[in-house]
Structures are given as C-alpha cells and as structure tokens.
DNA sequence: TTGAAAGCGTTACCAA
DNA sequence: TTGGTAACGCTTTCAA
C-alpha cells in the first residue's frame, strides 16, 4: 500500500502539503495540487485510517450491538442503521450480545480499543457502569433509560393496543404469552396487555416464555393449547411466537380467526406472508434503526439535540388472524 | 483512557517492559510482573488496538460484506460468521452491498484502510480486480470462483433435487421461478431445475424475478397464477418467494399440496412455521457462515489449507407443501 | 531482566 | 505557499 510519503516523493513535495491537500486544510497552490492529484491516482493512494485514527484519537467507526441478528426483528433495525451510517461514511463494527452481560462488556471494550466514535446498543443493562463510564456517545435502540439518547417504541401502549383490539373483536378467554423477563420491551408489552385486559374485566392466562428462539416457540405454542384449550384469543410476545401459535392452532384444526384470534408484535416482513396473514402490533424497525444512526451522528458531531429520546409510534396492523371489529358496526 | 506510558510510570518501569509483559514476549521478573498487573488494574488499562494495528500493519478486524442482511437467508450466515470470529477474538466490520459494485468497492476500500486482516464476501464479482488486487485473504461465502477460498452449496444440485422431488410427487405442469440473473446461486438453481425437468420430459413455464425482496415477491406470485393457472407444481427461487406463492395459492382457494406443490430454497427458520409448512431445499446457512469464518482464520494465520473451496451439502427438507412420494410406495 | 529509541502513517504546529 | 518535525500509543530491536 502506498503511503503519504510515497505520494509526497512522487509529487516532489512534502508530506505536510499532501496532507493539507487531502484534508483541504490550509493553502496549496493550484499547480502542486495537480501534481499531487496525479501522484495519488498513479499510486492508488488512499489514506490509512488507522494512522489517522491514532493521531486524532477518533475514527470513522461506530459500534453496533444487537441481541441476535438471527431474530427477524433485528435485521430490519440493522439495515436502517447501516444505511444511514453508510450515507454518512461511517462504518460499523457489529456484534451479537445474546443478552449476555459479559459478552456485551467484551464488545464494548473492543469498540473503545478501536477508537469508535459512537455506539448503538440494544442492551438490557443501560444503567450499568459499562455504559455510564463510556466517554463517547451511546444511543440505545429498542431500549431506553432515563433521559438518555434512545430510539424505541412504546411497548406498553403496544401491549394495551393488542389487548384492546382483540377484546373489541370478541375474545373473552385470552392467553398472553409473556416474553423473557429480563427483556424490557417484552415486559412492557406484557404489562400493557394485562392492564388493558384488566380494565375490561377479561380473564386471561399467562404462558411464560424465556427466549425468542424459533425452536422454543413451537414448544410454547403446544404448551399454550394443552394448558388452556379454551383459549379464544392469543396475545403473543412477538411475531415469531405468534407464527408458532398460528401454526399450532391450525394443526389442531382450529379456525383462525373464528375460533382463536392471534395478535403478534413487531410486524416482521414474513408476517404478511403467513396464511391467514398475521395481525400484529407494528414497530417501524427500519425507521428506528435509521433514526438511531441519525441521532448518534448528531451526537458525534456535537450538534445540540434538545430531545434525545425518540419514541416511535406502534400501530395496529390489522390483517387476518383477527376478526372484523364488532365495535366498528356501532359507529 | 490510560496509555501504556501511564501504566509504566505507575509501576515504575519502562513501557518496553509493560509491552513485553502484556504480549508475553520476552522476560519479565515475577516482581515487576506483579507491579505491572496492579498498575493495569488500577488504571483500567486496555491496549489501544489502533496503535497496535498501526505498528504491526495488521489488526484483529475482519470485513463482512453481504448483499442484504434484511433478506432472511443472511442473518443465519452472519451469525455463523460472528460466532466463530468472536470465539477467536476477531471483530467484524459489516456492510450490505445490495449487489451493487460501487458500494462493494467502497466497502472493500474502507476495509483495507482500516487494516482488516481478512474479508468474507458474498459477491457477484469474485473475478473482478477489486478482489484480485487485495493482498489479504478473502473467502467467498454463498459464492465461489475457480479454486479460490469459498464456502458455498451446490445450487445446481439443489435445483435438480427440487425438480426431481416435485416430479416424483406427481407435478406435471411445473412453473419455475427464476431468480435474479446476476446472482449466481439463483442461476445455478434454475439451471439445475430446468435440467432435471428436461430429463423427465416435464413441460414447464418460467417466471422471471428480479430481486429477493418481500414486497416484490407477492407481485410475482400473483403473476404466476395469472399467467399459468394450470400450474400444479412450483419451484421457487428461495423461501421468500415460495412463501408468497403459498400465500397466493391459498388465497386463490387452491389446496396445497393437493392442487399445487411448492418447493422453496434455503430453509429459512420461518419456513417450518408456515401452514402448510414449507418443503424446501435446505442450505446449512449457519454452518456455512461458521465454516467461512473458520477458513478465513486459517488463511489469516497462514495455515496450509489444501482444499480452499468447501462445498456444503444441500438437503431435501420434506414438509407439507409436497405430497408423499409416489416413488416410495414402489420400493 | 530491563530500558532507550526507532518506527508504523498520519496530522498540525510553527518557521521559513 | 511550503516543509520540518513532534506527536498519537504501541511493538521491537539492541545494548546495557
């Protein structure tokens, strides 16, 4: 690889001049500029980012920490982040945390060791020291804490919405699939659902699930209908679980939505391809990722952001695992 | 951030000694070792990877370039790669290429500028200069070229397999969804399917698709049944398209697999959650990612690899969008 | 067993 | 308008 010295020599100038020209900082004569340009072309020179980073103590790298890219909710998020970063010429060091604190810590450490200028993280430990001690901007994504920079959606309202809609459509023996206890958004949804169900005096059962994995989802779906065969409405903790529940209901010969209604959460791309297509509470994953990146960049560039926490709207994506709302007829 | 000088001062030794101790290269007395350890603890010192990378002209970073992480086939691949890298203490700079040469080039350039030690790429341009000129190891993933390091599966055999199985199960008016022309594996599948169909003298129609996107998939599914309503067997270019076809077939009131059989490709996790669950040609995505990372690491560490191209097996994942094989009764 | 110093490829200050 | 040079934080050589 050619270095700045090579370019300087080739152009018959000093490295200082080449640097000035590359970074457009300070004077450089038109003629010298030409010569340097030629030299750069001929030598295929591109600046060594590592050397730059060392001197300036900052890079064009950012860190992105997600629980598990294999969970279909996260690729959309990641894509939003990447698109925005790429547009602004930032690069991403990516890691999966598996919601594991030690792994997370390890990644944060190497992010710092590599001089990243900012971090986006979907962490369950936003209040831990490992984040507090960082002296670079951090944006929490699909998570939030106090007044710290974050992009998330209102899980509680989402849960309420799911319960409300399924109740309005006539389910009276609801089962709520409660997501992993240590995952904040999952709890928010659960609490919201419980709250709205309670307000309506609707009895409900709870199936506790401990992960969002595909393989486990089927197990819980089976457990659901074994333990609560009378269920006529399911509020799932996310679309994967909902898909598993739908699959199991159909396997048992139940009619969806006539016998059982199902509401998912997230609106992953495949939800609309299920048959019947899945009614769900939508989070705008791509936009959330994009917003997080955009916010981080503003932070990195020291722009003033008056509102560091961005709450994105959840919306009811009405499809075919729910019946038409009875309530609507009364309007 | 504490530097090695701070540690040295704090421990009353020279930076050279600290360095020797950290890297376990050369002598350091037990007593000094103790002192240094204490200093490191107290100052929370971790070595600056950027400085290391600059001096050694190599880092612990690798580059990973995928077409689109939002396509459900790739998260599994990525996870395989990440797990193996993480286990070996390598980090990943990640980018989406969108099968776009310019974008790809840009990423490769920044990979190099950041001193990555190796690259994993699912490229459509393995033979282009941008790869040839690289002087760090590259592993092609889900792609291959000549005898160059790569991990892929036999798309052609996969296509043949899909055709064979669907034919054995009685489809006689097959429609093949032909994936994007510029994507090699998609073409291989197509050609394999055409070949096997031809051998059996089965007539077939072709629907040309130009992307693997969710939004387009529905369009092609509709086109399929409008143009070829007599179709009794569909070989899809991947599971997304297959899911869309299944959805559309059901919407049209067709019975699957009685009226139409459908075979997908990839075996993305959601395939088994469809109803009926999707019969597909499975690629072991996670293992492919893992194998690619493992191969790249061996290359980085200059181990001798006698067989740089690794072909992973495709397998027939028989599920419920196909009928039971007639052929089996004859055994 | 230890330390001084050169060097990795840049940038930025200051003098010319 | 240009160039010499120190500095960024580390590793490695060589001499002590």
XYZ file of C-alpha atoms (C1' of nucleotides) in Angstrom:
694
model
C 0.000 0.000 0.000
C 1.232 3.433 -0.902
C 1.709 5.857 1.963
C 1.560 9.591 2.111
C 5.365 9.683 1.888
C 5.251 7.827 -1.392
C 2.799 10.328 -2.732
C 4.891 13.226 -1.484
C 8.031 11.870 -3.045
C 6.289 11.067 -6.293
C 4.888 14.575 -6.483
C 8.073 16.243 -5.327
C 6.505 17.894 -2.302
C 6.434 17.326 1.435
C 4.022 15.106 3.285
C 2.660 18.167 5.005
C 1.490 19.568 1.723
C -0.096 16.325 0.675
C -1.901 16.132 3.974
C -3.111 19.684 3.643
C -4.427 18.974 0.229
C -6.153 15.718 1.150
C -7.891 17.227 4.104
C -8.463 20.556 2.479
C -6.900 22.333 5.377
C -4.646 25.269 4.558
C -3.076 26.531 1.398
C -1.835 24.562 -1.554
C -1.009 26.029 -4.931
C -3.048 25.014 -7.921
C -0.008 23.545 -9.684
C 1.071 21.493 -6.691
C -2.469 20.341 -6.273
C -2.404 18.971 -9.793
C 0.850 17.165 -9.215
C -0.395 15.626 -6.029
C -3.629 14.544 -7.615
C -1.695 12.778 -10.319
C 0.554 11.079 -7.820
C -2.427 9.881 -5.812
C -4.049 8.457 -8.914
C -0.943 6.738 -10.118
C -0.117 5.179 -6.806
C -3.731 4.298 -5.995
C -3.215 6.022 -2.711
C -5.876 6.004 -0.031
C -5.140 7.364 3.418
C -4.525 4.877 6.164
C -7.461 5.270 8.508
C -5.600 3.603 11.320
C -2.871 6.210 11.367
C -5.439 8.948 11.155
C -7.391 7.421 13.950
C -4.319 7.151 16.122
C -3.351 10.745 15.713
C -6.804 12.221 16.009
C -7.934 9.807 18.665
C -11.115 9.322 16.721
C -12.122 7.204 13.767
C -15.000 6.811 11.341
C -16.032 3.631 13.095
C -19.101 3.038 15.201
C -20.162 0.051 17.248
C -23.468 -1.747 16.848
C -24.535 -4.233 19.466
C -27.716 -6.256 18.927
C -29.052 -9.190 20.928
C -29.203 -11.582 17.994
C -29.207 -10.756 14.326
C -30.879 -14.124 13.663
C -34.032 -12.875 15.368
C -36.006 -11.474 12.419
C -36.796 -8.219 14.139
C -33.174 -7.115 14.201
C -32.073 -7.341 10.585
C -34.507 -4.542 9.761
C -33.128 -2.434 12.552
C -29.594 -3.168 11.479
C -30.356 -2.264 7.909
C -31.743 1.084 8.980
C -28.633 1.765 10.984
C -26.308 0.665 8.246
C -27.981 2.677 5.522
C -27.740 5.856 7.493
C -24.172 5.224 8.608
C -23.071 4.361 5.128
C -24.665 7.500 3.779
C -22.571 9.485 6.227
C -19.438 7.494 5.601
C -19.319 5.829 8.950
C -18.539 2.161 9.288
C -19.965 -0.355 11.719
C -18.292 -2.908 13.924
C -21.044 -5.358 14.613
C -21.644 -7.821 17.442
C -24.373 -10.029 18.904
C -24.709 -9.829 22.656
C -27.121 -12.722 23.229
C -28.410 -10.542 26.068
C -25.282 -11.637 27.856
C -23.597 -9.049 30.011
C -20.111 -10.463 29.780
C -20.231 -10.700 26.024
C -21.590 -7.205 25.874
C -18.808 -5.877 28.029
C -16.241 -7.558 25.877
C -17.651 -5.951 22.773
C -17.846 -2.526 24.347
C -14.241 -2.853 25.342
C -13.060 -3.697 21.871
C -15.210 -0.927 20.457
C -13.338 1.511 22.633
C -9.994 -0.077 21.867
C -10.712 0.511 18.223
C -11.476 4.177 18.776
C -15.097 4.014 17.709
C -16.735 7.437 17.873
C -20.134 6.228 18.998
C -22.188 3.184 19.869
C -25.702 1.957 19.189
C -26.847 -0.756 21.536
C -29.959 -2.792 22.305
C -28.923 -3.569 25.819
C -30.709 -4.830 28.880
C -28.230 -3.000 31.061
C -28.416 0.629 30.031
C -27.778 1.737 33.599
C -24.721 -0.355 34.197
C -21.279 1.090 34.677
C -20.088 -0.208 31.371
C -22.276 2.345 29.638
C -22.002 5.109 32.211
C -18.234 5.116 32.027
C -18.047 5.416 28.290
C -16.975 8.832 27.152
C -18.356 8.573 23.662
C -21.997 8.984 22.699
C -24.261 5.973 23.025
C -27.731 5.584 21.589
C -29.972 2.876 22.972
C -32.062 1.209 20.336
C -35.284 -0.670 21.043
C -34.440 0.216 24.640
C -34.420 3.355 26.724
C -33.285 4.730 30.085
C -33.893 7.980 31.975
C -33.311 10.805 29.634
C -30.521 9.196 27.707
C -30.307 9.123 23.939
C -32.524 6.350 22.698
C -34.882 5.291 19.974
C -37.629 2.944 20.985
C -41.314 2.377 20.661
C -43.933 2.336 23.338
C -44.177 -1.305 24.270
C -46.705 -0.652 26.984
C -49.048 1.118 24.619
C -48.425 -1.655 22.117
C -49.487 -4.236 24.633
C -52.550 -2.209 25.532
C -53.401 -1.861 21.876
C -53.136 -5.603 21.283
C -55.420 -6.324 24.200
C -57.882 -3.643 23.248
C -58.194 -4.783 19.662
C -58.505 -8.449 20.468
C -61.106 -7.664 23.117
C -63.056 -5.399 20.804
C -63.146 -8.269 18.381
C -64.744 -10.585 20.864
C -62.091 -12.726 22.543
C -63.050 -13.461 26.128
C -60.658 -16.232 27.167
C -57.342 -14.733 26.349
C -53.912 -16.210 26.804
C -50.989 -13.828 26.996
C -47.574 -15.118 26.050
C -45.242 -13.313 28.356
C -41.811 -12.741 26.852
C -38.488 -13.140 28.621
C -38.460 -11.373 31.967
C -35.089 -9.738 31.510
C -36.052 -8.082 28.254
C -37.590 -4.749 28.991
C -39.720 -4.226 25.859
C -41.190 -7.699 26.324
C -42.233 -6.804 29.842
C -43.705 -3.501 28.774
C -45.887 -5.250 26.243
C -46.955 -7.773 28.784
C -47.843 -5.165 31.348
C -49.735 -3.099 28.835
C -51.756 -6.116 27.760
C -52.514 -7.155 31.308
C -53.585 -3.642 32.142
C -55.989 -3.294 29.235
C -57.385 -6.773 29.766
C -57.935 -5.979 33.421
C -59.769 -2.754 32.646
C -62.170 -4.769 30.576
C -62.616 -7.455 33.158
C -61.391 -10.113 30.778
C -59.939 -13.258 32.307
C -56.647 -14.363 30.958
C -53.955 -16.961 31.372
C -50.255 -16.460 31.021
C -47.658 -18.602 29.333
C -44.182 -17.615 30.339
C -41.594 -17.854 27.576
C -37.914 -17.469 28.173
C -36.485 -16.681 24.784
C -37.412 -15.533 21.317
C -35.876 -18.515 19.602
C -37.557 -20.352 16.768
C -37.015 -23.767 18.200
C -38.578 -22.913 21.534
C -41.522 -21.077 20.003
C -43.165 -24.320 18.894
C -42.887 -25.777 22.362
C -44.685 -22.859 23.936
C -47.364 -22.928 21.318
C -48.049 -26.547 22.168
C -47.977 -25.779 25.867
C -50.465 -22.996 25.304
C -53.175 -25.174 23.823
C -52.536 -28.092 26.151
C -52.845 -25.991 29.249
C -55.532 -23.640 28.016
C -57.517 -25.358 25.268
C -60.420 -22.994 25.792
C -58.340 -20.022 24.649
C -60.121 -17.888 22.070
C -57.528 -15.136 21.808
C -53.741 -15.053 21.981
C -51.527 -12.053 22.536
C -48.067 -13.158 21.573
C -44.829 -11.584 22.733
C -43.599 -11.227 19.181
C -44.313 -12.368 15.668
C -42.186 -15.487 15.873
C -44.166 -16.772 18.798
C -47.363 -15.674 17.079
C -46.409 -17.600 13.961
C -45.775 -20.692 16.044
C -49.119 -20.287 17.787
C -50.880 -19.869 14.469
C -49.186 -22.948 13.122
C -50.157 -24.996 16.138
C -53.748 -23.738 16.166
C -54.165 -24.714 12.549
C -52.559 -28.078 13.213
C -55.119 -28.691 15.933
C -57.858 -27.976 13.454
C -58.877 -24.679 14.994
C -60.204 -21.990 12.713
C -58.324 -18.716 12.783
C -59.681 -16.154 13.438
C -63.115 -17.742 14.024
C -62.104 -19.990 16.951
C -58.983 -18.223 18.060
C -57.707 -14.757 17.298
C -53.986 -14.090 17.357
C -52.109 -10.817 17.640
C -48.364 -10.664 17.206
C -45.823 -7.974 17.896
C -43.155 -6.334 15.686
C -44.507 -6.872 12.195
C -41.571 -8.726 10.753
C -41.676 -8.931 6.969
C -42.870 -12.511 6.889
C -45.971 -11.796 8.947
C -47.992 -10.749 5.944
C -46.997 -13.915 4.119
C -48.488 -16.218 6.693
C -51.923 -17.642 5.951
C -54.020 -16.230 7.366
C -51.751 -13.217 7.391
C -50.819 -12.136 10.866
C -52.469 -9.278 12.668
C -49.790 -7.595 14.695
C -48.607 -4.528 16.508
C -46.140 -2.917 14.211
C -42.881 -1.320 15.190
C -41.200 0.622 12.403
C -37.942 -1.285 12.734
C -36.143 0.115 9.727
C -37.008 3.664 10.633
C -35.983 3.085 14.210
C -32.568 1.932 13.091
C -32.241 4.872 10.797
C -33.330 7.326 13.474
C -30.856 5.850 15.932
C -27.996 6.232 13.487
C -29.039 9.730 12.648
C -29.243 10.662 16.313
C -25.860 9.129 17.030
C -24.280 11.051 14.217
C -25.671 14.306 15.534
C -24.246 13.451 18.915
C -20.887 12.569 17.422
C -20.790 15.867 15.620
C -21.677 17.712 18.769
C -24.864 19.134 17.454
C -27.297 20.168 20.099
C -30.145 17.701 20.386
C -32.856 19.013 22.620
C -34.846 15.798 22.713
C -32.521 12.825 23.000
C -35.178 10.184 23.486
C -37.195 9.398 20.416
C -40.337 7.371 20.819
C -41.604 5.864 17.619
C -45.285 5.028 17.186
C -46.604 1.500 17.358
C -49.508 0.850 15.040
C -52.155 -1.795 14.708
C -51.532 -3.792 11.556
C -54.935 -5.364 11.058
C -54.763 -8.500 8.992
C -56.427 -11.874 9.003
C -55.777 -13.537 12.325
C -58.340 -11.239 13.896
C -62.000 -10.814 13.091
C -63.565 -7.573 11.961
C -64.125 -5.284 14.907
C -67.643 -5.549 16.336
C -67.201 -2.108 17.752
C -66.948 -0.619 14.319
C -70.502 -1.558 13.455
C -71.739 0.592 16.248
C -70.165 3.762 14.951
C -8.037 6.392 28.627
C -4.882 5.206 30.250
C -1.958 4.527 27.947
C 0.954 2.194 28.254
C 3.080 5.113 29.473
C 0.718 5.699 32.344
C 0.977 2.088 33.319
C 4.745 2.153 33.025
C 5.039 5.268 35.163
C 2.605 3.936 37.730
C 4.542 0.702 38.004
C 7.919 2.373 37.920
C 9.142 0.519 34.858
C 9.594 1.283 31.163
C 6.951 0.953 28.508
C 9.022 -1.752 26.885
C 8.661 -3.930 29.928
C 4.943 -3.359 30.100
C 4.631 -4.253 26.460
C 6.679 -7.399 26.931
C 4.503 -8.443 29.782
C 1.208 -7.722 28.029
C 2.177 -9.628 24.961
C 4.054 -12.297 26.818
C 7.087 -11.769 24.671
C 10.460 -11.879 26.401
C 11.491 -11.828 30.020
C 9.903 -10.008 32.889
C 10.675 -10.645 36.517
C 7.969 -12.005 38.747
C 8.066 -8.934 40.996
C 7.825 -6.468 38.128
C 5.037 -8.531 36.678
C 3.093 -8.100 39.894
C 3.644 -4.373 39.930
C 2.535 -4.033 36.363
C -0.535 -6.138 36.911
C -1.535 -3.894 39.777
C -0.986 -0.779 37.722
C -3.082 -2.169 34.880
C -5.891 -2.989 37.265
C -5.832 0.349 38.979
C -5.759 2.336 35.805
C -8.256 0.100 33.980
C -5.769 -0.090 31.186
C -6.563 -1.830 27.934
C -4.190 -1.602 24.991
C -5.125 0.722 22.179
C -5.786 -1.549 19.234
C -5.343 1.279 16.802
C -1.765 1.917 17.829
C -1.060 -1.781 17.726
C -2.618 -2.066 14.350
C -0.584 0.821 13.013
C 2.699 -0.605 14.127
C 2.045 -4.171 13.129
C 0.196 -3.267 9.986
C -2.458 -5.753 10.941
C -5.448 -5.689 13.222
C -7.966 -8.036 14.769
C -10.601 -6.746 12.395
C -12.224 -8.557 9.506
C -14.657 -7.358 6.884
C -18.002 -8.971 6.175
C -19.891 -7.992 3.065
C -23.378 -9.397 2.494
C -25.941 -8.460 -0.145
C -28.664 -7.556 2.317
C -28.965 -8.520 5.930
C -32.728 -7.958 5.686
C -33.028 -10.984 3.410
C -33.748 -13.776 5.916
C -31.157 -16.097 4.500
C -28.273 -13.865 5.516
C -28.780 -13.326 9.224
C -28.099 -17.014 9.759
C -24.951 -16.812 7.715
C -23.878 -13.701 9.558
C -24.486 -15.324 12.895
C -22.323 -18.255 11.953
C -19.567 -15.923 10.916
C -19.862 -13.785 14.004
C -19.879 -16.675 16.436
C -16.710 -18.114 15.032
C -14.976 -14.755 14.805
C -15.953 -13.818 18.306
C -14.672 -17.130 19.597
C -11.332 -16.320 18.054
C -11.339 -12.736 19.200
C -11.734 -11.207 15.804
C -14.141 -8.360 15.200
C -16.285 -7.684 12.175
C -16.821 -4.548 10.161
C -20.106 -5.194 8.470
C -21.671 -3.848 5.287
C -24.537 -4.503 2.885
C -23.606 -4.394 -0.768
C -27.080 -4.516 -2.315
C -25.336 -6.462 -5.072
C -24.013 -3.077 -6.129
C -20.485 -2.993 -7.427
C -19.740 0.589 -6.477
C -20.956 0.123 -2.951
C -18.973 -3.049 -2.694
C -15.842 -1.342 -3.863
C -16.317 1.419 -1.367
C -16.609 -1.078 1.455
C -13.591 -3.041 0.338
C -11.612 0.149 0.274
C -12.525 1.123 3.787
C -11.868 -2.412 4.963
C -8.341 -2.080 3.673
C -7.956 1.405 5.070
C -8.824 0.006 8.444
C -6.189 -2.704 8.201
C -8.593 -5.622 8.265
C -6.750 -8.933 8.137
C -9.272 -10.747 6.026
C -12.603 -10.473 4.269
C -15.686 -12.619 3.852
C -17.870 -11.618 0.944
C -20.992 -12.782 -0.851
C -20.146 -11.033 -4.053
C -21.343 -11.308 -7.609
C -17.964 -10.128 -8.820
C -15.444 -12.560 -7.404
C -13.309 -12.253 -10.511
C -13.118 -8.502 -10.577
C -9.960 -6.557 -9.955
C -11.177 -5.272 -6.651
C -10.804 -8.752 -5.226
C -7.814 -9.848 -7.233
C -5.770 -6.880 -6.091
C -6.392 -7.407 -2.427
C -3.380 -8.719 -0.610
C -5.233 -10.118 2.328
C -7.161 -13.380 2.370
C -10.712 -13.354 1.075
C -13.309 -16.073 1.500
C -16.336 -16.056 -0.761
C -19.470 -17.088 1.019
C -22.550 -18.438 -0.729
C -20.480 -17.829 -3.835
C -17.417 -19.396 -5.422
C -14.840 -18.866 -8.160
C -12.127 -21.050 -9.703
C -10.168 -22.547 -6.942
C -10.396 -19.640 -4.596
C -11.303 -19.894 -0.948
C -15.037 -20.182 -0.694
C -17.870 -21.797 1.173
C -20.987 -22.455 -0.805
C -23.530 -25.114 -1.524
C -24.302 -26.826 -4.756
C -27.100 -24.730 -6.191
C -27.278 -26.776 -9.342
C -27.758 -29.990 -7.465
C -30.259 -28.197 -5.275
C -32.243 -27.182 -8.308
C -32.087 -30.689 -9.680
C -33.197 -32.052 -6.349
C -36.183 -29.709 -6.207
C -37.263 -30.743 -9.691
C -36.722 -34.404 -9.057
C -38.715 -34.449 -5.856
C -41.587 -32.417 -7.190
C -41.716 -34.610 -10.281
C -41.574 -37.818 -8.258
C -44.543 -36.499 -6.345
C -46.597 -36.085 -9.427
C -46.425 -32.475 -10.638
C -46.616 -32.346 -14.421
C -47.250 -28.663 -15.171
C -44.450 -27.004 -13.329
C -43.626 -23.337 -13.076
C -40.080 -22.394 -12.190
C -39.474 -19.044 -10.568
C -36.178 -17.924 -11.940
C -34.218 -15.735 -9.545
C -32.262 -12.618 -10.452
C -29.980 -13.199 -13.419
C -26.948 -11.537 -11.893
C -26.992 -13.717 -8.814
C -25.023 -16.811 -9.470
C -26.558 -19.234 -6.964
C -30.010 -18.292 -8.236
C -28.964 -19.187 -11.753
C -27.422 -22.452 -10.684
C -30.661 -23.493 -9.045
C -32.589 -22.514 -12.090
C -30.362 -24.428 -14.427
C -30.399 -27.493 -12.235
C -34.170 -27.456 -12.121
C -34.508 -26.988 -15.867
C -32.087 -29.796 -16.476
C -33.860 -32.296 -14.257
C -37.260 -31.274 -15.575
C -35.997 -31.701 -19.109
C -34.629 -35.170 -18.416
C -38.075 -36.180 -17.310
C -39.795 -34.590 -20.250
C -41.854 -32.372 -17.998
C -43.167 -29.167 -19.518
C -42.600 -26.055 -17.506
C -43.084 -22.329 -17.560
C -40.742 -19.729 -16.200
C -41.454 -16.618 -14.205
C -38.517 -14.291 -14.139
C -37.987 -12.464 -10.858
C -35.505 -9.673 -10.431
C -34.966 -9.452 -6.710
C -35.456 -11.326 -3.485
C -37.423 -8.579 -1.841
C -40.523 -9.188 0.202
C -42.573 -6.549 -1.483
C -41.905 -7.860 -4.961
C -42.449 -11.479 -4.023
C -46.213 -11.026 -3.794
C -46.317 -9.489 -7.235
C -44.597 -12.428 -8.822
C -46.786 -14.862 -7.015
C -49.820 -13.163 -8.478
C -48.225 -13.075 -11.911
C -47.518 -16.766 -11.641
C -51.120 -17.835 -11.202
C -52.474 -15.300 -13.637
C -50.190 -16.378 -16.414
C -50.104 -20.065 -15.624
C -53.259 -21.005 -13.739
C -52.840 -24.643 -14.688
C -49.635 -24.901 -12.662
C -49.557 -27.908 -10.375
C -46.033 -27.513 -9.091
C -43.857 -24.518 -8.265
C -40.120 -24.470 -7.834
C -39.332 -21.177 -6.157
C -36.014 -19.385 -6.227
C -35.968 -19.075 -2.473
C -38.183 -19.429 0.563
C -39.434 -15.876 0.499
C -40.798 -16.298 -2.976
C -42.115 -19.724 -2.016
C -43.925 -18.233 0.965
C -45.503 -15.626 -1.274
C -46.572 -18.300 -3.740
C -48.056 -20.397 -0.981
C -49.897 -17.406 0.356
C -51.289 -16.563 -3.054
C -52.245 -20.155 -3.843
C -54.198 -20.406 -0.617
C -55.812 -17.054 -1.271
C -56.999 -18.367 -4.623
C -58.577 -21.302 -2.863
C -56.126 -23.854 -4.166
C -55.296 -26.801 -1.974
C -51.650 -27.230 -1.130
C -50.188 -29.741 -1.763
C -53.175 -31.468 -3.425
C -53.653 -28.946 -6.251
C -50.236 -27.340 -6.278
C -46.997 -28.478 -4.766
C -44.408 -25.910 -3.770
C -40.709 -26.302 -3.132
C -38.635 -23.464 -1.732
C -34.927 -22.943 -1.378
C -32.736 -22.082 1.643
C -34.788 -23.308 4.565
C -35.024 -20.063 6.447
C -36.220 -20.537 10.014
C -39.747 -19.371 9.322
C -40.356 -21.998 6.643
C -41.403 -24.615 9.136
C -43.838 -22.201 10.735
C -45.840 -21.687 7.581
C -49.046 -23.683 7.214
C -48.705 -25.995 5.496
C -45.050 -25.970 6.459
C -42.793 -25.386 3.516
C -40.965 -28.167 1.739
C -37.630 -26.763 0.714
C -34.068 -27.391 -0.327
C -32.040 -26.686 2.728
C -28.740 -24.890 2.830
C -26.982 -25.075 6.188
C -26.638 -21.306 6.457
C -25.308 -21.081 9.980
C -22.723 -23.764 9.349
C -21.708 -22.127 6.122
C -21.044 -18.881 7.915
C -19.113 -20.666 10.576
C -17.078 -22.623 8.062
C -16.260 -19.463 6.151
C -15.015 -17.735 9.278
C -13.019 -20.743 10.270
C -11.462 -20.974 6.828
C -10.632 -17.284 6.799
C -8.960 -17.538 10.173
C -6.812 -20.399 8.981
C -5.835 -18.314 5.989
C -5.066 -15.316 8.179
C -2.866 -17.436 10.357
C -1.077 -18.823 7.351
C -2.034 -22.374 7.983
C -1.882 -24.581 4.980
C -5.314 -25.329 3.637
C -5.204 -27.977 0.975
C -8.822 -27.632 -0.052
C -9.815 -23.981 -0.127
C -13.251 -24.462 -1.632
C -15.767 -26.004 0.691
C -18.989 -27.256 -0.769
C -21.713 -27.794 1.781
C -24.487 -30.292 1.137
C -27.975 -29.242 0.176
C -30.678 -31.477 1.557
C -34.304 -32.074 0.848
C -36.371 -30.808 3.759
C -39.595 -32.650 3.155
C -42.538 -30.938 4.771
C -46.120 -30.269 3.891
C -46.245 -28.326 0.652
C -45.433 -31.524 -1.212
C -47.294 -34.795 -1.329
C -45.867 -38.098 -0.215
C -43.591 -39.527 -2.860
C -45.330 -41.984 -5.147
C -41.977 -43.484 -5.835
C -41.591 -44.549 -2.269
C -44.518 -46.932 -2.458
C -42.758 -48.881 -5.114
C -39.702 -49.614 -3.038
C 15.972 -8.854 33.118
C 15.388 -4.144 31.665
C 15.121 0.307 29.007
C 16.118 3.716 25.152
C 14.770 4.695 20.934
C 13.145 3.993 16.224
C 9.271 3.434 13.546
C 4.210 2.382 11.977
C 1.268 6.562 8.652
C -0.957 10.378 9.753
C -1.943 15.463 11.213
C -0.937 20.037 12.808
C 2.024 23.454 14.539
C 5.400 26.691 13.507
C 9.007 28.622 10.900
C 10.645 29.752 6.537
C 2.526 28.757 -0.060
C 5.512 25.180 1.696
C 8.219 21.915 4.637
C 10.354 20.083 9.016
C 9.038 17.816 12.839
C 6.680 16.405 17.048
C 3.144 13.638 18.456
C -0.612 9.907 18.554
C 0.172 4.720 21.542
C 2.155 0.892 20.623
C 5.970 -3.007 19.458
C 10.508 -4.499 18.696
C 15.387 -4.300 18.322
C 19.551 -3.773 20.537
C 22.508 -2.583 24.078
C 23.191 -2.480 28.836
